[in-house]
Coordinates of C-alpha atoms and ligand atoms in Angstrom, one line a residue:
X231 CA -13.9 -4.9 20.8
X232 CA -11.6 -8.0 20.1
X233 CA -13.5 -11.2 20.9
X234 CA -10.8 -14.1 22.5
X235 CA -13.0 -16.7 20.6
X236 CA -12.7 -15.0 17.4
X237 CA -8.9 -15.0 18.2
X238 CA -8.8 -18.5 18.8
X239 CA -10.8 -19.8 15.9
X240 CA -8.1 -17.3 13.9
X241 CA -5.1 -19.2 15.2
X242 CA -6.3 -22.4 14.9
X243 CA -7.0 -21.6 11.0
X244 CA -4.2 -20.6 10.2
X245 CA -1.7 -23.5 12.1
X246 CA -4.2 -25.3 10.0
X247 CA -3.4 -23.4 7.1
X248 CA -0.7 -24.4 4.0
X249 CA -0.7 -21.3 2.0
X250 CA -1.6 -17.8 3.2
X251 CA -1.6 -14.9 1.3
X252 CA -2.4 -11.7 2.6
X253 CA -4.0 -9.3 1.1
X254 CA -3.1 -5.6 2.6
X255 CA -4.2 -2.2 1.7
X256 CA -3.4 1.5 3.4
X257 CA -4.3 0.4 7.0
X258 CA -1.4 -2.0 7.4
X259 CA 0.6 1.3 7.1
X260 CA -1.8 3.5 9.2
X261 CA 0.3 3.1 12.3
X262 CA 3.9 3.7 10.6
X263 CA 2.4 7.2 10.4
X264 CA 0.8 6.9 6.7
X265 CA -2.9 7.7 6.1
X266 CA -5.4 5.9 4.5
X267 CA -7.1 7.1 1.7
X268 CA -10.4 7.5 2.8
X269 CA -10.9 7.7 6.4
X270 CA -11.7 10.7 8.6
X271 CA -8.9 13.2 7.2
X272 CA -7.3 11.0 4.5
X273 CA -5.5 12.4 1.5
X274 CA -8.8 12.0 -0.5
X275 CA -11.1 14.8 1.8
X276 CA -8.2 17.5 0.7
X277 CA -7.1 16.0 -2.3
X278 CA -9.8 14.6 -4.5
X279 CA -8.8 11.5 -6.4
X280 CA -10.7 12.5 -9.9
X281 CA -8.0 15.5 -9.9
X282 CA -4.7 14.1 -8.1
X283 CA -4.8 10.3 -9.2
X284 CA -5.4 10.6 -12.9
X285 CA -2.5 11.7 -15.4
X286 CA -4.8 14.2 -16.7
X287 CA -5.6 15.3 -13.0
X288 CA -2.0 16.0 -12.2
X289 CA -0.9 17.9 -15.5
X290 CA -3.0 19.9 -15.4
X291 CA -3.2 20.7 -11.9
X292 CA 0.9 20.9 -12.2
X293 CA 0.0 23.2 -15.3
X294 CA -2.4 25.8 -13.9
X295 CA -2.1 25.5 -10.6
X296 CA 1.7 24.2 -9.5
X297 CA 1.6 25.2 -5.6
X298 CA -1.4 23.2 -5.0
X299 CA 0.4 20.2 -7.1
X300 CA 3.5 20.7 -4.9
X301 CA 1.4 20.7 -1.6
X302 CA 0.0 17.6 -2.6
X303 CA 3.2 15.7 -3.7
X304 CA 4.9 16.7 -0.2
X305 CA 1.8 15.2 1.3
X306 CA 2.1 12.0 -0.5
X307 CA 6.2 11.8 -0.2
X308 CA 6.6 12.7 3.3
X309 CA 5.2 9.9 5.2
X310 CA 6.4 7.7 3.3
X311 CA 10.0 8.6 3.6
X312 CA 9.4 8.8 7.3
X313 CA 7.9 6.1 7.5
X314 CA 9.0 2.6 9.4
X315 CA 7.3 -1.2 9.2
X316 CA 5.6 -1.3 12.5
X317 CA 4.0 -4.4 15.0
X318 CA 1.8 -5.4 12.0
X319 CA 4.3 -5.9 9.0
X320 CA 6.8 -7.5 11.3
X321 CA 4.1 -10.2 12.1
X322 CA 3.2 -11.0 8.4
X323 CA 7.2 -11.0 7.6
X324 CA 7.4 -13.4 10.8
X325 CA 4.3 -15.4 9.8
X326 CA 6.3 -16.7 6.8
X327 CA 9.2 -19.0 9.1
X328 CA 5.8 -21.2 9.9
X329 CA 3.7 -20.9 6.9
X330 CA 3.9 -19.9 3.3
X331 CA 2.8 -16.4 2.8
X332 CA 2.3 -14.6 -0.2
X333 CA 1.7 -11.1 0.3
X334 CA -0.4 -9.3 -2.1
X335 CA -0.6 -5.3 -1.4
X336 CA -2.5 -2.4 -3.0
X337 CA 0.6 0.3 -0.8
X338 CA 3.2 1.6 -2.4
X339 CA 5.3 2.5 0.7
X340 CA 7.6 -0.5 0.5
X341 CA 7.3 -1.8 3.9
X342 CA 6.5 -5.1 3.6
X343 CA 9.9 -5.3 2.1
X344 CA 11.6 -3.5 4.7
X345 CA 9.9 -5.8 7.2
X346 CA 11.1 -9.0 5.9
X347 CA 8.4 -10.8 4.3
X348 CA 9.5 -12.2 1.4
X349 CA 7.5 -12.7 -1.3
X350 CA 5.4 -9.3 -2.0
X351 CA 3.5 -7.9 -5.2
X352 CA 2.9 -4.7 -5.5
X353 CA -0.2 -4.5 -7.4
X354 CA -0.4 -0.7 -7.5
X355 CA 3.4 -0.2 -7.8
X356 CA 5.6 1.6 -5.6
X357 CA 6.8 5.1 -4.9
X358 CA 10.2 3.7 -4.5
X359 CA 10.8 2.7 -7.6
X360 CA 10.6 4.6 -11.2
X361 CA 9.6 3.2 -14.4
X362 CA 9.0 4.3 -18.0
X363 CA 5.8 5.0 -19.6
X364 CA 5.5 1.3 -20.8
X365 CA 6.1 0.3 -17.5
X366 CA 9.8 -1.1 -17.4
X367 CA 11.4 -0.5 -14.2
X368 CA 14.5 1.9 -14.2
X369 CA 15.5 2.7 -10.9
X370 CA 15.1 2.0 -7.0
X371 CA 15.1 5.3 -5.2
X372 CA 15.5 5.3 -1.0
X373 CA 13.6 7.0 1.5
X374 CA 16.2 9.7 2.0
X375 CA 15.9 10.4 -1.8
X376 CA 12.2 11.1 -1.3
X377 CA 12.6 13.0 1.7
X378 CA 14.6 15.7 -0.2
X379 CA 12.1 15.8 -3.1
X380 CA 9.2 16.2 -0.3
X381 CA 11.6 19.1 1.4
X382 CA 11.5 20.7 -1.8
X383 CA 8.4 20.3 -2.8
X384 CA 7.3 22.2 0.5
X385 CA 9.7 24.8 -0.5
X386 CA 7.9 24.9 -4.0
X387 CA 4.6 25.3 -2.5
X388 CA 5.9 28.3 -0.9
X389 CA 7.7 29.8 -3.3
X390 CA 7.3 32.5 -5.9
X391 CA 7.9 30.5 -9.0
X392 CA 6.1 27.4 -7.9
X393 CA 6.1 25.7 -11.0
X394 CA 9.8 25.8 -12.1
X395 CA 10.9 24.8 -8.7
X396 CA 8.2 21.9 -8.4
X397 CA 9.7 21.0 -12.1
X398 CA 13.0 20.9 -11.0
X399 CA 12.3 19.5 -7.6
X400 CA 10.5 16.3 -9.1
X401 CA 14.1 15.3 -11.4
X402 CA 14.3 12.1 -9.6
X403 CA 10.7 10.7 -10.1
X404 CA 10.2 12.3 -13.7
X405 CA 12.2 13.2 -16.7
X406 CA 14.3 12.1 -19.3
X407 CA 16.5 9.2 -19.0
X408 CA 17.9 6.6 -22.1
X409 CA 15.2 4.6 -21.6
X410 CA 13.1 7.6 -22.6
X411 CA 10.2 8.9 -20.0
X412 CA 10.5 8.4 -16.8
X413 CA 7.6 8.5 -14.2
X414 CA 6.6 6.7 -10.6
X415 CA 6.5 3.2 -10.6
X416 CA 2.6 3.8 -9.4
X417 CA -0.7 2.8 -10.6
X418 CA -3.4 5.9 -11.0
X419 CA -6.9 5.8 -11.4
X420 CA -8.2 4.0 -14.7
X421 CA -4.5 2.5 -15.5
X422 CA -3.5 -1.3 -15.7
X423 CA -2.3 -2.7 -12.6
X424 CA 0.9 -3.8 -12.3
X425 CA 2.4 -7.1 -14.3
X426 CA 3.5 -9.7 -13.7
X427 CA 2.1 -8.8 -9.8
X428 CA -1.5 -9.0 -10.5
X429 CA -1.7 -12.5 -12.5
X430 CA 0.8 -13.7 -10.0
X431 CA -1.1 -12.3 -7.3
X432 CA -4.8 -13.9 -8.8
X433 CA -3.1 -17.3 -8.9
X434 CA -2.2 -16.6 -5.2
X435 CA -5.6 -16.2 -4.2
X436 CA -7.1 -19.2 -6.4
X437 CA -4.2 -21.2 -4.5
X438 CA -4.0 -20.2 -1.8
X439 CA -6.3 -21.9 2.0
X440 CA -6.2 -19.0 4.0
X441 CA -6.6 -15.5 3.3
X442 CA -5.7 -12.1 5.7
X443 CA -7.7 -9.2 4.3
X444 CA -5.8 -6.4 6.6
X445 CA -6.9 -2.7 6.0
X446 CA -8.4 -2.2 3.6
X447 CA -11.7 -0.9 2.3
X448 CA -12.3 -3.1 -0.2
X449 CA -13.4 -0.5 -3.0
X450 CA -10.6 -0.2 -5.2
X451 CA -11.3 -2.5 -8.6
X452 CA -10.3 -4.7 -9.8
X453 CA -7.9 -5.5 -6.5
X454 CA -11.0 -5.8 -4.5
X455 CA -12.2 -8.7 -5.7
X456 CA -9.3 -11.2 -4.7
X457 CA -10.7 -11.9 -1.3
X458 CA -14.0 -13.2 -3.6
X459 CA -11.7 -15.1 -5.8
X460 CA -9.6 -17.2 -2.5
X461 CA -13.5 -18.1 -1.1
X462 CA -14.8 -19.1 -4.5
X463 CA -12.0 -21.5 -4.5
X464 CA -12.3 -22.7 -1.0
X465 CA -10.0 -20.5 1.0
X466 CA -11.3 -19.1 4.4
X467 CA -10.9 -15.2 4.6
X468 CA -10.1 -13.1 8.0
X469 CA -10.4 -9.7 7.8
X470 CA -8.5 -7.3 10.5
X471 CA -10.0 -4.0 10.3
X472 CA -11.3 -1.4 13.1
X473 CA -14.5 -0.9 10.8
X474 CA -16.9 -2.9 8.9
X475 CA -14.7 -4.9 6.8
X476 CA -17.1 -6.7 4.3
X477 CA -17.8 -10.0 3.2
X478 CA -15.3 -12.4 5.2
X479 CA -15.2 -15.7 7.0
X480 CA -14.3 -13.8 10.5
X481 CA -13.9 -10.1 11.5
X482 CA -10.9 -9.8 14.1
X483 CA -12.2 -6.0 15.3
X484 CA -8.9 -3.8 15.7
X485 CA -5.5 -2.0 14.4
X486 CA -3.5 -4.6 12.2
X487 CA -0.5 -3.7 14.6
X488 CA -2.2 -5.0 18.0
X489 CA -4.3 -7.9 16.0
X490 CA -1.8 -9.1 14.2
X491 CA 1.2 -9.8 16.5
X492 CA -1.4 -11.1 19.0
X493 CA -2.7 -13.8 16.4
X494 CA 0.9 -14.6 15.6
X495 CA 1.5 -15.5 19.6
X496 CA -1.5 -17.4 19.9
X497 CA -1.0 -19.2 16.7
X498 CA 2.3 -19.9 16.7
X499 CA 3.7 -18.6 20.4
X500 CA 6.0 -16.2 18.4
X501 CA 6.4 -13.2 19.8
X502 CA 7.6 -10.2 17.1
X503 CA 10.2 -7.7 18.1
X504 CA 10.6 -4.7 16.2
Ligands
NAD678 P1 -8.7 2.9 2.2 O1 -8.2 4.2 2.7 O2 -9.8 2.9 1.2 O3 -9.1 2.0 3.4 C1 -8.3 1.9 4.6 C2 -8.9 0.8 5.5 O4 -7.9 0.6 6.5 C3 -10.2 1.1 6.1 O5 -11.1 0.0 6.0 C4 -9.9 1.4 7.5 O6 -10.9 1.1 8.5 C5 -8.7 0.5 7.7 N1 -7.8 0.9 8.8 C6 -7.5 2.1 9.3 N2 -6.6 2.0 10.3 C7 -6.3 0.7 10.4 C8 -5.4 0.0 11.3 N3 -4.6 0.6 12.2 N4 -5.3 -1.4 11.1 C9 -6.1 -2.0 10.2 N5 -7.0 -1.4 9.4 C10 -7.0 0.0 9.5 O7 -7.4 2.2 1.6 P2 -7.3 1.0 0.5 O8 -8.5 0.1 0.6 O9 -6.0 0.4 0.7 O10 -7.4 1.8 -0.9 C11 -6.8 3.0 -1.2 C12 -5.8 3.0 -2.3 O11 -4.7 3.9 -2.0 C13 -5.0 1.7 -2.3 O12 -4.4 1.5 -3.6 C14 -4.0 1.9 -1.3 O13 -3.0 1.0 -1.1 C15 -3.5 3.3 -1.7 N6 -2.8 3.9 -0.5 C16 -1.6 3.5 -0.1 C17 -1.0 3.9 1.0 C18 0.4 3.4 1.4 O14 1.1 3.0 0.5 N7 0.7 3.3 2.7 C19 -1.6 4.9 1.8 C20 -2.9 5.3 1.4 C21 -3.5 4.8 0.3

């Protein structure tokens, strides 16, 4: 349950505040339709992460066992080509026309973005956007492009000759280009987060008064250990979770999209229209 004093210490902190940054995992997205990770049927209970987030994972899973891979990629694409900002971007976009905000995010759904907020890094990449093996960004893809890869990867998952069709299927996220490979602009398991975002995003933190840790479980390294880095430097840290969210200044208790907005109104009196 919400407390109204913990609200109200909340706003006053952050008129109060100079520099925000916000720190955002896959519960900011949880109510545009995407799961987290590692709740109560997240992608990790049917898809283990030690097989589907590695490099070596996928090949090999695309290798021996291609329908499987394909069920998985439509599970990962489709939401986020559905998917909308919803009450708790729109608040952090809004948040910015009183204070400056810095958002730093772990999602690679590209919502903050579409929301408005302005200044985002996108520590673990983003599923819109492709890159070489080195890294170097090639191409911005849009949500109706991902939608017909996820269409077809459901159709590959079905069909008799899963793996040529998932090949085929997955053209515009991997292949050849000029630049050479081309892969997902996305971090997996045991590979270097994204530059210039993450020593952008450490400055942030060091810099920064006030800190929103929004949804996120706080397990994935080294991201996780930026709210540690804006308190050792000062900065007060709220953290807007329904669960135990870890060390923080405050716990507002609730979904980022009904917290959020409200902290905004009582903060501010601005009310966020989507
Ligand atoms: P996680 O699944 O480990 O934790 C999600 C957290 O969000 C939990 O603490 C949960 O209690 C909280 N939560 C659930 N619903 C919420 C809501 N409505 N409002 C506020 N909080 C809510 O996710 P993580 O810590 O972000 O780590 C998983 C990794 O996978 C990260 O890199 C993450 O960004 C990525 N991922 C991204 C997306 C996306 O791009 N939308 C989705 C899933 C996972």
């Amino acid at each position: 349950m919400l407390d109204d004093t913990d609200i109200r210490i909340a706003a006053d902190w952050l008129r109060d505040a100079r520099r925000v940054v916000i720190f955002s995992g896959a519960g900011v997205s949880a109510e545009s339709g995407i799961d987290t990770f590692r709740d109560d049927g997240g992608l990790w209970i049917d898809f283990p992460p030690e097989t589907f987030a590695t490099v070596r994972g996928i090949l090999r899973t695309a290798l021996l066992r291609p329908r499987r891979c394909a069920e998985f990629l439509h599970r990962i694409l489709e939401p986020i080509a559905q998917a909308r900002p919803n009450p708790a971007h729109q608040a952090l976009a809004a948040l910015d026309r009183h204070v400056e905000t810095i958002v730093v995010t772990q999602n690679i759904d590209g919502l903050h973005q579409q929301a408005g907020s302005p200044i985002v890094h996108e520590i673990h990449g983003s599923l819109l956007e492709t890159c070489t093996l080195r890294g170097r960004f090639v191409k911005l893809l849009n949500r109706a492009g991902l939608m017909q890869v996820s269409g077809a990867m459901s159709c590959a998952a079905r069909s008799l000759f899963p793996r040529l069709r998932m090949l085929w299927a997955m053209r515009p996220l991997v292949g050849l280009s000029r630049h050479g490979l081309v892969r997902p602009r996305v971090v997996l398991f045991g590979e270097a987060l994204c530059e210039p975002a993450w020593t952008e995003s450490l400055a942030a933190a060091r810099t920064c008064d006030l800190m929103l840790v929004v949804g996120t479980s706080g397990v994935v390294l080294p991201a996780a250990m930026l709210p540690s880095e804006a308190s050792a430097n000062g900065a007060r840290v709220i953290a807007i979770d329904p669960d135990d969210a870890g060390r923080c200044d405050l716990w507002l208790r609730g979904a980022a999209g009904a917290v959020l907005p409200l902290l905004l109104r009582r903060a501010f009196g601005e009310t966020t229209e989507l």
